[in-house]
Short mmCIF file of C-alpha atoms (C1' of nucleotides) in Angstrom, two decimals:
data_model
loop_
_atom_site.label_atom_id
_atom_site.label_comp_id
_atom_site.label_asym_id
_atom_site.label_seq_id
_atom_site.Cartn_x
_atom_site.Cartn_y
_atom_site.Cartn_z
CA MET A 1 0.00 0.00 0.00
CA THR A 2 1.58 3.24 -1.06
CA PHE A 3 0.96 6.77 0.00
CA ARG A 4 -1.01 8.66 -2.60
CA LEU A 5 -1.63 12.36 -2.64
CA TYR A 6 -3.41 14.90 -4.73
CA ASP A 7 -1.05 16.99 -6.78
CA THR A 8 -2.47 20.39 -7.65
CA ALA A 9 -0.22 20.69 -10.67
CA THR A 10 -1.50 17.53 -12.38
CA ARG A 11 -4.93 17.66 -10.72
CA GLU A 12 -4.90 14.02 -9.80
CA VAL A 13 -4.13 11.71 -6.93
CA ARG A 14 -0.74 10.18 -7.57
CA ASP A 15 1.55 7.69 -5.85
CA PHE A 16 4.12 9.47 -3.76
CA VAL A 17 7.52 8.62 -5.18
CA PRO A 18 10.30 10.52 -3.44
CA LEU A 19 13.33 11.70 -5.36
CA GLU A 20 15.53 9.82 -2.97
CA GLU A 21 14.31 6.60 -1.45
CA GLY A 22 13.45 6.84 2.20
CA LYS A 23 13.67 10.61 2.27
CA ALA A 24 11.07 13.33 1.89
CA GLY A 25 11.79 17.01 1.41
CA VAL A 26 8.83 19.25 2.17
CA TYR A 27 8.58 23.00 1.86
CA VAL A 28 5.52 24.80 3.18
CA CYS A 29 4.80 28.49 2.87
CA GLY A 30 4.35 29.75 6.38
CA LEU A 31 2.86 33.04 7.37
CA THR A 32 3.69 36.65 6.92
CA VAL A 33 4.00 37.71 10.51
CA GLN A 34 1.98 40.88 10.40
CA SER A 35 -1.11 40.22 12.53
CA GLU A 36 -2.50 37.89 15.15
CA PRO A 37 -2.93 34.35 13.86
CA HIS A 38 -6.51 33.24 13.37
CA VAL A 39 -8.19 29.87 12.93
CA GLY A 40 -7.66 29.93 9.17
CA HIS A 41 -3.93 30.48 9.53
CA VAL A 42 -3.43 27.53 11.82
CA ARG A 43 -5.40 25.21 9.59
CA SER A 44 -2.48 25.20 7.22
CA GLY A 45 -0.15 24.56 10.15
CA VAL A 46 -2.24 21.65 11.38
CA ASP A 47 -2.83 20.10 7.96
CA PHE A 48 0.82 20.06 7.03
CA ASP A 49 1.69 18.88 10.51
CA VAL A 50 -0.48 15.84 9.82
CA LEU A 51 1.42 15.37 6.56
CA GLN A 52 4.70 15.58 8.39
CA ARG A 53 3.60 13.06 11.01
CA TRP A 54 2.26 10.66 8.42
CA LEU A 55 5.46 10.75 6.36
CA ARG A 56 7.44 10.07 9.52
CA HIS A 57 5.11 7.22 10.41
CA LEU A 58 5.72 5.75 6.98
CA GLY A 59 9.40 5.75 7.82
CA TYR A 60 10.59 8.67 5.75
CA ASP A 61 13.47 10.77 6.90
CA VAL A 62 11.61 14.06 6.56
CA THR A 63 13.14 17.46 6.09
CA PHE A 64 10.32 19.86 6.73
CA ILE A 65 10.95 23.51 5.98
CA ARG A 66 8.36 26.13 6.80
CA ASN A 67 9.38 29.69 6.18
CA VAL A 68 8.41 32.92 7.83
CA THR A 69 7.94 36.02 5.73
CA ASP A 70 9.28 38.80 7.88
CA ILE A 71 9.48 41.67 5.43
CA ASP A 72 6.84 42.85 2.99
CA ASP A 73 4.55 45.76 2.13
CA LYS A 74 1.95 44.86 4.70
CA ILE A 75 4.43 44.61 7.54
CA LEU A 76 5.79 48.03 6.71
CA MET A 77 2.30 49.47 6.48
CA LYS A 78 0.91 47.94 9.65
CA SER A 79 3.93 48.70 11.75
CA ALA A 80 3.80 52.31 10.63
CA ASP A 81 0.10 52.46 11.53
CA GLN A 82 0.78 51.07 14.97
CA GLY A 83 3.79 53.24 15.60
CA LEU A 84 6.10 50.24 15.87
CA ARG A 85 9.37 49.53 14.20
CA TRP A 86 8.68 46.97 11.50
CA TYR A 87 10.94 44.37 13.08
CA GLU A 88 9.28 44.99 16.42
CA LEU A 89 5.90 44.05 14.95
CA VAL A 90 7.49 41.04 13.28
CA ALA A 91 8.98 39.81 16.56
CA ARG A 92 5.71 40.23 18.43
CA MET A 93 3.62 38.45 15.85
CA LYS A 94 6.18 35.69 15.46
CA ARG A 95 5.94 35.01 19.18
CA GLN A 96 2.15 34.83 18.94
CA LEU A 97 2.34 32.50 16.01
CA ASP A 98 4.70 30.17 17.85
CA GLN A 99 2.36 30.13 20.82
CA ALA A 100 -0.58 29.32 18.56
CA TYR A 101 1.31 26.42 16.96
CA ASP A 102 2.36 25.13 20.36
CA ALA A 103 -1.20 25.35 21.66
CA LEU A 104 -2.32 23.18 18.75
CA ASN A 105 0.52 20.69 19.05
CA VAL A 106 1.90 21.61 15.62
CA ALA A 107 5.33 20.04 15.67
CA PRO A 108 8.13 22.45 14.85
CA PRO A 109 9.57 22.14 11.36
CA THR A 110 13.09 20.91 10.81
CA TYR A 111 13.99 24.50 10.17
CA GLU A 112 12.09 27.75 9.94
CA PRO A 113 14.01 30.15 7.72
CA ALA A 114 13.14 33.82 7.60
CA ALA A 115 13.25 35.88 4.44
CA THR A 116 15.49 38.59 5.87
CA GLY A 117 18.12 35.99 6.70
CA HIS A 118 18.46 34.89 3.10
CA VAL A 119 19.00 38.01 1.04
CA PRO A 120 22.37 36.81 -0.33
CA GLU A 121 20.79 33.58 -1.62
CA MET A 122 18.06 35.60 -3.29
CA ILE A 123 20.56 37.92 -4.93
CA VAL A 124 22.43 34.95 -6.37
CA LEU A 125 19.20 33.54 -7.78
CA ILE A 126 18.21 36.88 -9.29
CA GLN A 127 21.64 37.19 -10.89
CA GLU A 128 21.22 33.74 -12.43
CA LEU A 129 17.89 34.79 -13.86
CA ILE A 130 19.29 37.98 -15.31
CA ALA A 131 22.21 36.08 -16.84
CA LYS A 132 19.78 33.65 -18.48
CA GLY A 133 17.66 36.44 -19.87
CA HIS A 134 14.62 35.82 -17.67
CA ALA A 135 14.90 38.92 -15.51
CA TYR A 136 15.88 42.53 -15.96
CA ALA A 137 16.58 45.58 -13.90
CA ALA A 138 13.91 48.22 -14.41
CA GLU A 139 15.01 51.01 -16.69
CA ASP A 140 13.19 53.69 -14.72
CA GLY A 141 15.90 53.92 -12.09
CA SER A 142 13.64 52.55 -9.36
CA GLY A 143 16.11 49.84 -8.44
CA ASP A 144 13.44 47.20 -9.04
CA VAL A 145 14.21 43.92 -10.75
CA TYR A 146 11.47 42.04 -12.58
CA PHE A 147 10.93 38.54 -13.81
CA ASP A 148 10.18 38.56 -17.53
CA VAL A 149 7.13 36.31 -17.89
CA ARG A 150 7.19 36.44 -21.68
CA SER A 151 10.67 34.94 -21.65
CA TRP A 152 9.38 31.81 -19.96
CA PRO A 153 6.94 29.96 -22.24
CA GLN A 154 5.83 27.62 -19.47
CA TYR A 155 4.62 30.52 -17.38
CA GLY A 156 1.16 29.57 -16.10
CA GLU A 157 1.79 25.83 -16.17
CA LEU A 158 1.10 25.28 -12.47
CA THR A 159 -2.32 26.91 -12.54
CA HIS A 160 -3.10 26.08 -16.15
CA GLN A 161 -3.52 29.62 -17.30
CA ARG A 162 -2.27 31.43 -20.34
CA ILE A 163 -0.63 34.77 -19.88
CA ASP A 164 -2.97 36.41 -22.34
CA ASP A 165 -6.00 35.31 -20.35
CA MET A 166 -4.73 36.85 -17.16
CA GLU A 167 -5.92 40.19 -16.02
CA ALA A 168 -3.10 42.52 -15.29
CA ALA A 169 -3.46 43.92 -11.83
CA GLU A 170 -5.25 47.21 -11.97
CA ASP A 171 -3.20 48.61 -9.18
CA ALA A 172 0.06 47.39 -10.62
CA ASP A 173 2.22 50.34 -11.37
CA PRO A 174 3.54 49.62 -14.86
CA ARG A 175 6.69 51.65 -14.14
CA GLY A 176 9.61 49.89 -15.68
CA LYS A 177 7.82 46.67 -16.57
CA ARG A 178 8.04 45.13 -20.03
CA ASP A 179 4.78 43.32 -19.45
CA PRO A 180 2.25 44.25 -16.78
CA ARG A 181 2.35 40.67 -15.53
CA ASP A 182 6.05 40.77 -14.83
CA PHE A 183 6.56 40.46 -11.10
CA ALA A 184 9.12 41.95 -8.78
CA LEU A 185 12.11 39.90 -7.73
CA TRP A 186 13.67 42.86 -5.98
CA LYS A 187 12.10 46.09 -4.85
CA GLY A 188 14.25 49.21 -4.79
CA TRP A 189 14.27 51.17 -1.56
CA LYS A 190 11.86 54.10 -1.49
CA LYS A 191 13.79 56.59 0.54
CA GLU A 192 10.90 58.93 1.21
CA SER A 193 8.49 56.38 2.59
CA GLU A 194 10.41 53.35 3.80
CA PRO A 195 12.72 52.94 6.79
CA GLU A 196 16.37 52.45 6.09
CA THR A 197 16.33 49.28 8.19
CA ALA A 198 14.03 47.72 5.60
CA ALA A 199 16.64 47.94 2.86
CA TRP A 200 19.52 45.60 2.09
CA PRO A 201 22.46 46.21 -0.20
CA SER A 202 22.31 44.60 -3.63
CA PRO A 203 23.90 44.96 -7.06
CA TRP A 204 20.85 47.04 -8.03
CA GLY A 205 21.10 49.36 -5.09
CA PRO A 206 19.51 49.12 -1.65
CA GLY A 207 16.14 47.41 -1.54
CA ARG A 208 14.23 44.43 -0.30
CA PRO A 209 13.12 41.11 -1.70
CA GLY A 210 10.01 40.67 -3.79
CA TRP A 211 7.54 38.35 -2.18
CA HIS A 212 8.09 35.19 -4.23
CA ILE A 213 11.84 35.06 -4.47
CA GLU A 214 12.38 34.15 -0.82
CA CYS A 215 10.66 30.79 -1.12
CA SER A 216 12.59 29.80 -4.22
CA ALA A 217 15.86 30.79 -2.62
CA MET A 218 15.19 29.13 0.72
CA ALA A 219 13.70 25.94 -0.70
CA GLY A 220 16.78 25.70 -2.89
CA LYS A 221 19.12 26.27 0.00
CA TYR A 222 17.67 23.70 2.38
CA LEU A 223 16.10 21.14 0.08
CA GLY A 224 18.18 21.44 -3.07
CA PRO A 225 17.22 22.37 -6.64
CA ALA A 226 14.65 19.56 -6.73
CA PHE A 227 12.55 18.38 -3.82
CA ASP A 228 9.42 16.39 -3.16
CA ILE A 229 6.46 18.35 -1.85
CA HIS A 230 5.59 22.01 -1.76
CA GLY A 231 2.54 23.11 0.22
CA GLY A 232 0.50 26.12 1.19
CA GLY A 233 -2.99 27.56 1.15
CA VAL A 234 -5.04 27.51 -2.06
CA ASP A 235 -4.78 31.24 -2.47
CA LEU A 236 -1.06 30.88 -2.91
CA ARG A 237 -1.35 28.85 -6.09
CA PHE A 238 -1.42 32.01 -8.07
CA PRO A 239 0.53 34.14 -8.16
CA HIS A 240 2.87 33.01 -5.41
CA HIS A 241 3.48 29.39 -6.29
CA GLU A 242 3.27 29.94 -10.01
CA ASN A 243 5.96 32.57 -9.71
CA GLU A 244 8.10 30.50 -7.40
CA GLN A 245 8.06 27.67 -9.87
CA ALA A 246 8.68 29.92 -12.87
CA GLN A 247 11.66 31.68 -11.37
CA SER A 248 13.15 28.45 -10.03
CA ARG A 249 12.74 26.50 -13.24
CA ALA A 250 13.89 29.38 -15.36
CA ALA A 251 17.07 29.31 -13.30
CA GLY A 252 17.44 25.63 -14.11
CA ARG A 253 16.10 24.19 -10.87
CA PRO A 254 13.42 21.50 -11.30
CA PHE A 255 11.75 22.53 -8.03
CA ALA A 256 8.80 20.62 -6.45
CA SER A 257 7.52 17.23 -7.64
CA TYR A 258 4.14 17.55 -5.89
CA TRP A 259 2.05 20.56 -4.97
CA MET A 260 -0.38 20.40 -2.07
CA HIS A 261 -2.87 23.11 -1.22
CA ASN A 262 -5.14 23.26 1.78
CA ALA A 263 -8.62 24.76 1.44
CA TRP A 264 -10.09 27.68 3.32
CA ILE A 265 -11.89 28.16 6.50
CA THR A 266 -14.56 30.77 6.02
CA THR A 267 -16.91 32.55 8.36
CA ALA A 268 -20.23 33.81 7.12
CA GLY A 269 -19.13 32.56 3.73
CA GLU A 270 -16.14 34.82 3.60
CA LYS A 271 -12.49 34.12 4.01
CA MET A 272 -11.36 34.97 7.49
CA SER A 273 -8.90 37.64 6.59
CA LYS A 274 -11.78 39.61 5.12
CA SER A 275 -14.23 39.23 7.97
CA LEU A 276 -14.23 40.55 11.51
CA GLY A 277 -11.64 38.08 12.70
CA ASN A 278 -11.23 39.36 16.21
CA SER A 279 -13.17 36.58 17.89
CA LEU A 280 -11.40 34.07 15.71
CA THR A 281 -7.83 34.75 16.67
CA ILE A 282 -6.22 31.79 18.30
CA PRO A 283 -5.85 33.38 21.73
CA ALA A 284 -9.56 34.28 21.66
CA VAL A 285 -10.71 30.81 20.66
CA LEU A 286 -8.45 29.22 23.25
CA GLN A 287 -10.25 31.21 25.91
CA LYS A 288 -13.21 28.92 25.38
CA TYR A 289 -11.82 25.73 23.87
CA ARG A 290 -8.84 23.58 24.52
CA GLY A 291 -6.21 23.45 21.81
CA ILE A 292 -6.79 19.73 21.37
CA GLU A 293 -10.48 20.35 20.67
CA LEU A 294 -9.72 22.97 18.05
CA ARG A 295 -7.17 20.67 16.46
CA TYR A 296 -9.70 17.83 16.40
CA TYR A 297 -12.19 20.12 14.69
CA LEU A 298 -9.64 20.97 12.02
CA VAL A 299 -8.47 17.41 11.49
CA ALA A 300 -12.05 16.14 11.20
CA ALA A 301 -12.39 17.82 7.81
CA HIS A 302 -10.33 16.77 4.81
CA TYR A 303 -7.55 19.24 4.11
CA ARG A 304 -8.86 19.98 0.62
CA SER A 305 -12.38 20.66 1.82
CA HIS A 306 -13.68 24.07 2.47
CA VAL A 307 -14.79 24.48 6.10
CA GLU A 308 -17.43 26.93 7.19
CA PHE A 309 -16.36 27.79 10.70
CA SER A 310 -18.93 28.06 13.46
CA PHE A 311 -18.76 27.83 17.19
CA GLU A 312 -21.73 25.45 17.09
CA ALA A 313 -19.73 23.04 14.96
CA LEU A 314 -16.74 23.48 17.24
CA ASP A 315 -18.96 22.66 20.23
CA GLU A 316 -20.10 19.48 18.54
CA ALA A 317 -16.55 18.54 17.71
CA ALA A 318 -15.52 19.05 21.31
CA VAL A 319 -18.31 16.74 22.48
CA GLY A 320 -17.29 14.14 19.93
CA PHE A 321 -13.69 14.30 21.01
CA ARG A 322 -14.81 13.96 24.61
CA ARG A 323 -16.20 10.55 23.68
CA ILE A 324 -12.72 9.44 22.70
CA GLU A 325 -11.18 10.88 25.81
CA SER A 326 -13.67 9.32 28.17
CA PHE A 327 -13.05 5.95 26.57
CA LEU A 328 -9.33 6.39 27.18
CA GLU A 329 -9.92 7.46 30.77
CA ARG A 330 -11.93 4.33 31.37
CA ALA A 331 -9.30 2.15 29.75
CA GLY A 332 -6.59 3.47 32.05
CA THR A 333 -2.91 3.65 31.25
CA VAL A 334 -2.08 1.91 27.99
CA GLU A 335 0.87 2.07 25.62
CA PRO A 336 0.18 2.96 21.96
CA GLY A 337 -0.13 -0.12 19.77
CA GLU A 338 -0.46 -0.83 16.06
CA LEU A 339 -2.56 1.13 13.61
CA PRO A 340 -5.62 -0.64 12.19
CA GLU A 341 -5.26 -1.41 8.50
CA ALA A 342 -8.32 0.60 7.57
CA PHE A 343 -6.82 3.63 9.27
CA VAL A 344 -3.58 3.25 7.35
CA ALA A 345 -5.53 2.88 4.11
CA ALA A 346 -7.48 6.07 4.86
CA MET A 347 -4.35 8.07 5.59
CA ASN A 348 -2.54 6.70 2.57
CA ASP A 349 -5.39 7.92 0.42
CA ASP A 350 -4.41 11.57 0.28
CA LEU A 351 -4.46 11.98 4.07
CA GLY A 352 -8.09 10.94 4.42
CA THR A 353 -8.49 12.10 8.00
CA PRO A 354 -12.32 11.92 8.00
CA ALA A 355 -12.27 8.25 7.03
CA ALA A 356 -9.43 7.72 9.50
CA LEU A 357 -11.55 9.18 12.29
CA ALA A 358 -14.44 6.93 11.32
CA VAL A 359 -12.10 3.98 11.90
CA LEU A 360 -11.05 5.46 15.20
CA PHE A 361 -14.65 5.74 16.39
CA ASP A 362 -15.36 2.18 15.32
CA VAL A 363 -12.49 1.03 17.51
CA VAL A 364 -13.74 3.16 20.40
CA ARG A 365 -17.13 1.49 20.15
CA ALA A 366 -15.53 -1.95 20.07
CA GLY A 367 -13.52 -0.99 23.11
CA ASN A 368 -16.56 0.23 24.98
CA ARG A 369 -18.20 -3.09 24.28
CA ALA A 370 -15.23 -5.20 25.32
CA ASP A 371 -14.61 -6.52 28.81
CA ASP A 372 -10.99 -5.52 28.52
CA PRO A 373 -10.57 -2.41 26.37
CA THR A 374 -6.77 -2.50 26.46
CA PRO A 375 -6.16 -3.63 22.85
CA GLN A 376 -8.60 -1.09 21.47
CA ALA A 377 -7.19 1.68 23.64
CA ALA A 378 -3.70 0.86 22.36
CA GLN A 379 -4.92 1.25 18.79
CA VAL A 380 -6.77 4.43 19.56
CA LEU A 381 -3.67 5.97 21.10
CA ALA A 382 -1.59 5.04 18.08
CA MET A 383 -4.13 6.69 15.78
CA LEU A 384 -4.33 9.79 17.93
CA ASP A 385 -0.55 10.06 17.94
CA VAL A 386 -0.47 10.13 14.15
CA LEU A 387 -3.09 12.86 14.12
CA GLY A 388 -1.37 14.83 16.86
CA LEU A 389 -4.40 14.35 19.09
CA ASN A 390 -3.12 12.13 21.89
CA PRO A 391 -4.33 13.81 25.09
CA ALA A 392 -1.43 12.23 26.97
CA ASP A 393 1.13 13.83 24.65
CA PRO A 394 3.32 16.03 26.84
CA ALA A 395 3.22 18.58 24.01
CA TRP A 396 -0.19 19.63 25.30
CA GLY A 397 1.79 20.89 28.22
CA PRO A 398 1.97 19.58 31.71
CA ALA A 399 -0.61 21.23 33.87
CA SER A 400 0.97 24.27 35.42
CA SER A 401 1.53 23.94 39.11
CA ASP A 402 -1.32 26.35 39.69
CA ASP A 403 -3.61 24.24 37.50
CA GLN A 404 -2.60 21.14 39.34
CA ARG A 405 -3.24 22.71 42.73
CA LEU A 406 -6.61 23.89 41.49
CA THR A 407 -7.46 20.41 40.23
CA ASP A 408 -6.42 18.92 43.54
CA ALA A 409 -8.49 21.45 45.42
CA VAL A 410 -11.55 20.78 43.26
CA ASP A 411 -10.99 17.08 43.71
CA VAL A 412 -11.11 17.39 47.48
CA LEU A 413 -14.29 19.47 47.35
CA VAL A 414 -16.06 17.29 44.81
CA ARG A 415 -15.08 14.13 46.64
CA GLY A 416 -16.51 15.54 49.83
CA LEU A 417 -19.79 16.21 48.07
CA LEU A 418 -19.77 12.81 46.42
CA GLU A 419 -19.36 11.13 49.79
CA GLN A 420 -22.41 12.96 51.05
CA ARG A 421 -24.26 11.91 47.94
CA THR A 422 -23.21 8.28 48.34
CA ARG A 423 -24.46 8.35 51.94
CA ALA A 424 -27.75 9.90 50.89
CA ARG A 425 -28.16 7.25 48.19
CA ALA A 426 -27.47 4.52 50.71
CA ASP A 427 -30.25 6.02 52.85
CA LYS A 428 -32.50 6.16 49.77
CA ASP A 429 -32.66 9.92 50.21
CA PHE A 430 -32.60 10.49 46.46
CA ALA A 431 -33.80 14.08 46.64
CA THR A 432 -30.66 15.04 48.52
CA ALA A 433 -28.45 12.88 46.27
CA ASP A 434 -29.82 14.47 43.12
CA ALA A 435 -29.55 17.95 44.54
CA ILE A 436 -25.87 17.37 45.18
CA ARG A 437 -25.37 16.08 41.67
CA ASP A 438 -27.16 19.09 40.21
CA GLN A 439 -25.03 21.41 42.27
CA ILE A 440 -21.85 19.80 40.96
CA LYS A 441 -23.17 19.83 37.40
CA ALA A 442 -23.94 23.51 37.66
CA ALA A 443 -20.23 24.04 38.23
CA GLY A 444 -19.52 22.38 34.88
CA ILE A 445 -18.52 19.03 36.30
CA ALA A 446 -20.06 15.77 35.15
CA ILE A 447 -20.56 12.85 37.53
CA THR A 448 -20.30 9.28 36.30
CA ASP A 449 -21.38 6.42 38.52
CA THR A 450 -19.28 3.35 37.97
CA PRO A 451 -19.16 0.00 39.74
CA ASP A 452 -16.13 1.34 41.58
CA GLY A 453 -17.97 4.42 42.77
CA PRO A 454 -18.59 7.84 41.27
CA THR A 455 -15.96 9.77 39.33
CA TRP A 456 -15.93 13.34 38.10
CA SER A 457 -14.65 15.12 35.02
CA LEU A 458 -15.04 18.48 33.38
CA GLU A 459 -17.85 18.72 30.90
CA ALA A 460 -16.85 19.15 27.26
CA GLY A 461 -16.92 22.28 25.18
CA THR A 462 -15.94 25.10 27.41
CA LYS A 463 -12.97 25.53 29.61
"C1'" G B 1 -13.10 37.71 -19.51
"C1'" G B 2 -9.75 33.47 -17.73
"C1'" U B 3 -8.83 29.39 -14.06
"C1'" G B 4 -10.36 26.22 -10.20
"C1'" G B 5 -13.77 24.39 -6.22
"C1'" G B 6 -18.56 23.66 -4.22
"C1'" U B 7 -24.31 22.61 -3.27
"C1'" U B 8 -25.14 15.47 0.69
"C1'" G B 9 -30.30 13.82 6.12
"C1'" G B 10 -32.22 18.45 11.91
"C1'" C B 11 -26.63 19.93 12.13
"C1'" C B 12 -21.27 18.85 11.05
"C1'" G B 13 -18.93 16.04 7.53
"C1'" A B 14 -17.00 11.63 4.18
"C1'" G B 15 -17.75 8.98 -0.32
"C1'" A B 16 -17.11 9.32 -6.46
"C1'" G B 17 -21.55 3.86 -10.63
"C1'" G B 18 -24.14 -1.41 -7.26
"C1'" C B 19 -23.98 -3.73 0.56
"C1'" G B 20 -26.89 3.79 3.99
"C1'" A B 21 -18.59 6.47 6.43
"C1'" G B 22 -18.32 8.61 11.00
"C1'" G B 23 -19.65 12.35 14.66
"C1'" C B 24 -23.44 15.61 17.03
"C1'" A B 25 -28.66 15.96 17.92
"C1'" A B 26 -33.44 13.21 18.18
"C1'" C B 27 -36.48 8.86 19.24
"C1'" G B 28 -37.15 3.67 21.26
"C1'" G B 29 -34.87 -0.26 24.23
"C1'" A B 30 -31.04 -2.36 27.89
"C1'" C B 31 -28.43 -0.80 32.34
"C1'" U B 32 -29.66 2.82 36.59
"C1'" G B 33 -33.41 4.56 42.56
"C1'" C B 34 -33.54 8.47 38.66
"C1'" A B 35 -29.82 10.26 35.67
"C1'" A B 36 -25.05 10.46 33.27
"C1'" A B 37 -21.73 7.35 30.69
"C1'" U B 38 -21.99 2.90 27.78
"C1'" C B 39 -24.34 -0.72 24.64
"C1'" C B 40 -28.43 -2.26 21.10
"C1'" G B 41 -31.91 -0.36 17.62
"C1'" U B 42 -34.42 3.63 14.54
"C1'" G B 43 -33.05 7.63 8.74
"C1'" U B 44 -35.98 5.77 2.42
"C1'" A B 45 -29.86 12.58 2.34
"C1'" C B 46 -27.21 13.74 -2.00
"C1'" A B 47 -29.33 21.90 -5.58
"C1'" C B 48 -32.70 21.61 -10.09
"C1'" G B 49 -34.02 19.63 -15.25
"C1'" G B 50 -32.81 16.16 -18.83
"C1'" G B 51 -29.77 11.94 -20.53
"C1'" U B 52 -26.36 7.34 -20.46
"C1'" U B 53 -26.72 2.51 -17.76
"C1'" C B 54 -29.54 -3.66 -15.70
"C1'" A B 55 -27.99 -0.02 -11.79
"C1'" A B 56 -26.37 7.30 -10.88
"C1'" A B 57 -25.32 11.15 -4.91
"C1'" U B 58 -21.28 9.29 -8.11
"C1'" C B 59 -20.80 9.55 -15.50
"C1'" C B 60 -22.73 13.16 -19.63
"C1'" C B 61 -25.53 17.75 -21.14
"C1'" G B 62 -28.04 21.97 -19.42
"C1'" U B 63 -29.81 25.43 -15.38
"C1'" A B 64 -29.57 27.95 -10.69
"C1'" C B 65 -26.98 29.54 -6.56
"C1'" C B 66 -22.34 29.96 -3.62
"C1'" C B 67 -16.99 30.41 -3.04
"C1'" A B 68 -11.78 31.13 -4.32
"C1'" C B 69 -7.68 32.98 -7.46
"C1'" C B 70 -6.11 36.41 -11.67
"C1'" U B 71 0.44 40.00 -8.50
"C1'" C B 72 -1.27 42.02 -0.14
"C1'" C B 73 -3.65 36.95 1.46
"C1'" A B 74 -3.29 30.20 5.20
#
RNA sequence: GGUGGGUUGGCCGAGAGGCGAGGCAACGGACUGCAAAUCCGUGUACACGGGUUCAAAUCCCGUACCCACCUCCA
């Protein structure tokens, strides 16, 4: 059984055949650190984290590179608006992004290169392109360097578009461009409006990188001229990925063998970056939901499916995940075991997480039915590990000492009440027993009577 | 104008020609003092109109609506 995945470039599910046996090189476009991360942003992080985990499970030696764009127009604009130095905004938002990834158990990439750290590599690549006749320095003295799309007949191959069918951006300043669709490899420093710290020396004068060149340069540096998988959000297909591929191939680098794109999360039918967004930033959502619940919600949809975000759906997901957790609690301490075949088949089929979860729930049911749930629990843990959803994973963070003391304190109080309730039940004073249970429930704690006596746990959904 | 994607039961969400994925909710039953949890059972879903086929949610043609991208975007 081989791993198959959907390749956006060929528009079909294909067997994954790595360039080098046993190894997988993956490059994913990370974020531009210019605002607080929201649910949509982390979907990409979670989806490609599942890819990374699955490749590792399959035994590949994975090199996973996820970049950070830390200089661009938007960063300069927003930092100016907020009265911050641009790199100050970048540092703040990067910290938030890291916290969001940690909260969702997104494993760190092998390396996380930043654009500003790779200007020399970009300059080399641009020089190669100029030498080969695929790029030119603008003749208007702006210091810009453009990629010449007309010089590259395959331009448009990734997204199956012809140059003549493309609309030239209305807002694109035609300045020194030969064709309006030519895109910037290097942007000359605009003395009047841009800080000096946002300019780097180059053969074409001080300036900063164009958006696309960083990914080509960094992918080349860490993964080589040819590598296996390139990923990112669907919106990046064009122009970003098209341009990355064009400039890399025009420079003689074969670039990615497979292209993977995750779909959107929308709210009220709109992409998140367009809508309100405030209530959907990761810190805001984590006020009400645990990271593991949000991750479960994201993993429950296929990565290529559009998700319409709602708190109602997130509530449901949290309740569903609770079913898995309560099964594990009942099963006690168990070591992860083998993955069921059906689960492996689902994951091998283009990371079919929904089908994989269906298998997981089937095993949970079997375990609930069994006298000894240990074998099922072992399988469930193995599946959860692959999906990054094992509640016992230390990555979810050990309870802080304050949390632990609080839990211990609640335990003492609830146990006291449960003893009273047990006594009342023994006396057949059910009115008192039920009143105690209601009181505990009102505090958001669920009571479960078991043959070994009552136990308590937090109710699902809200923290 | 060009290029993609979508519309599935009360809700979420898979599937891609033939046994009704799975979850949530609901209802009935078992268990329980009653609940909860758990288990068993209950559904004649695939936007609309045509067509192909022994058989269509799935393929073809057409229609409607929605979304994304076309140089800021996960």
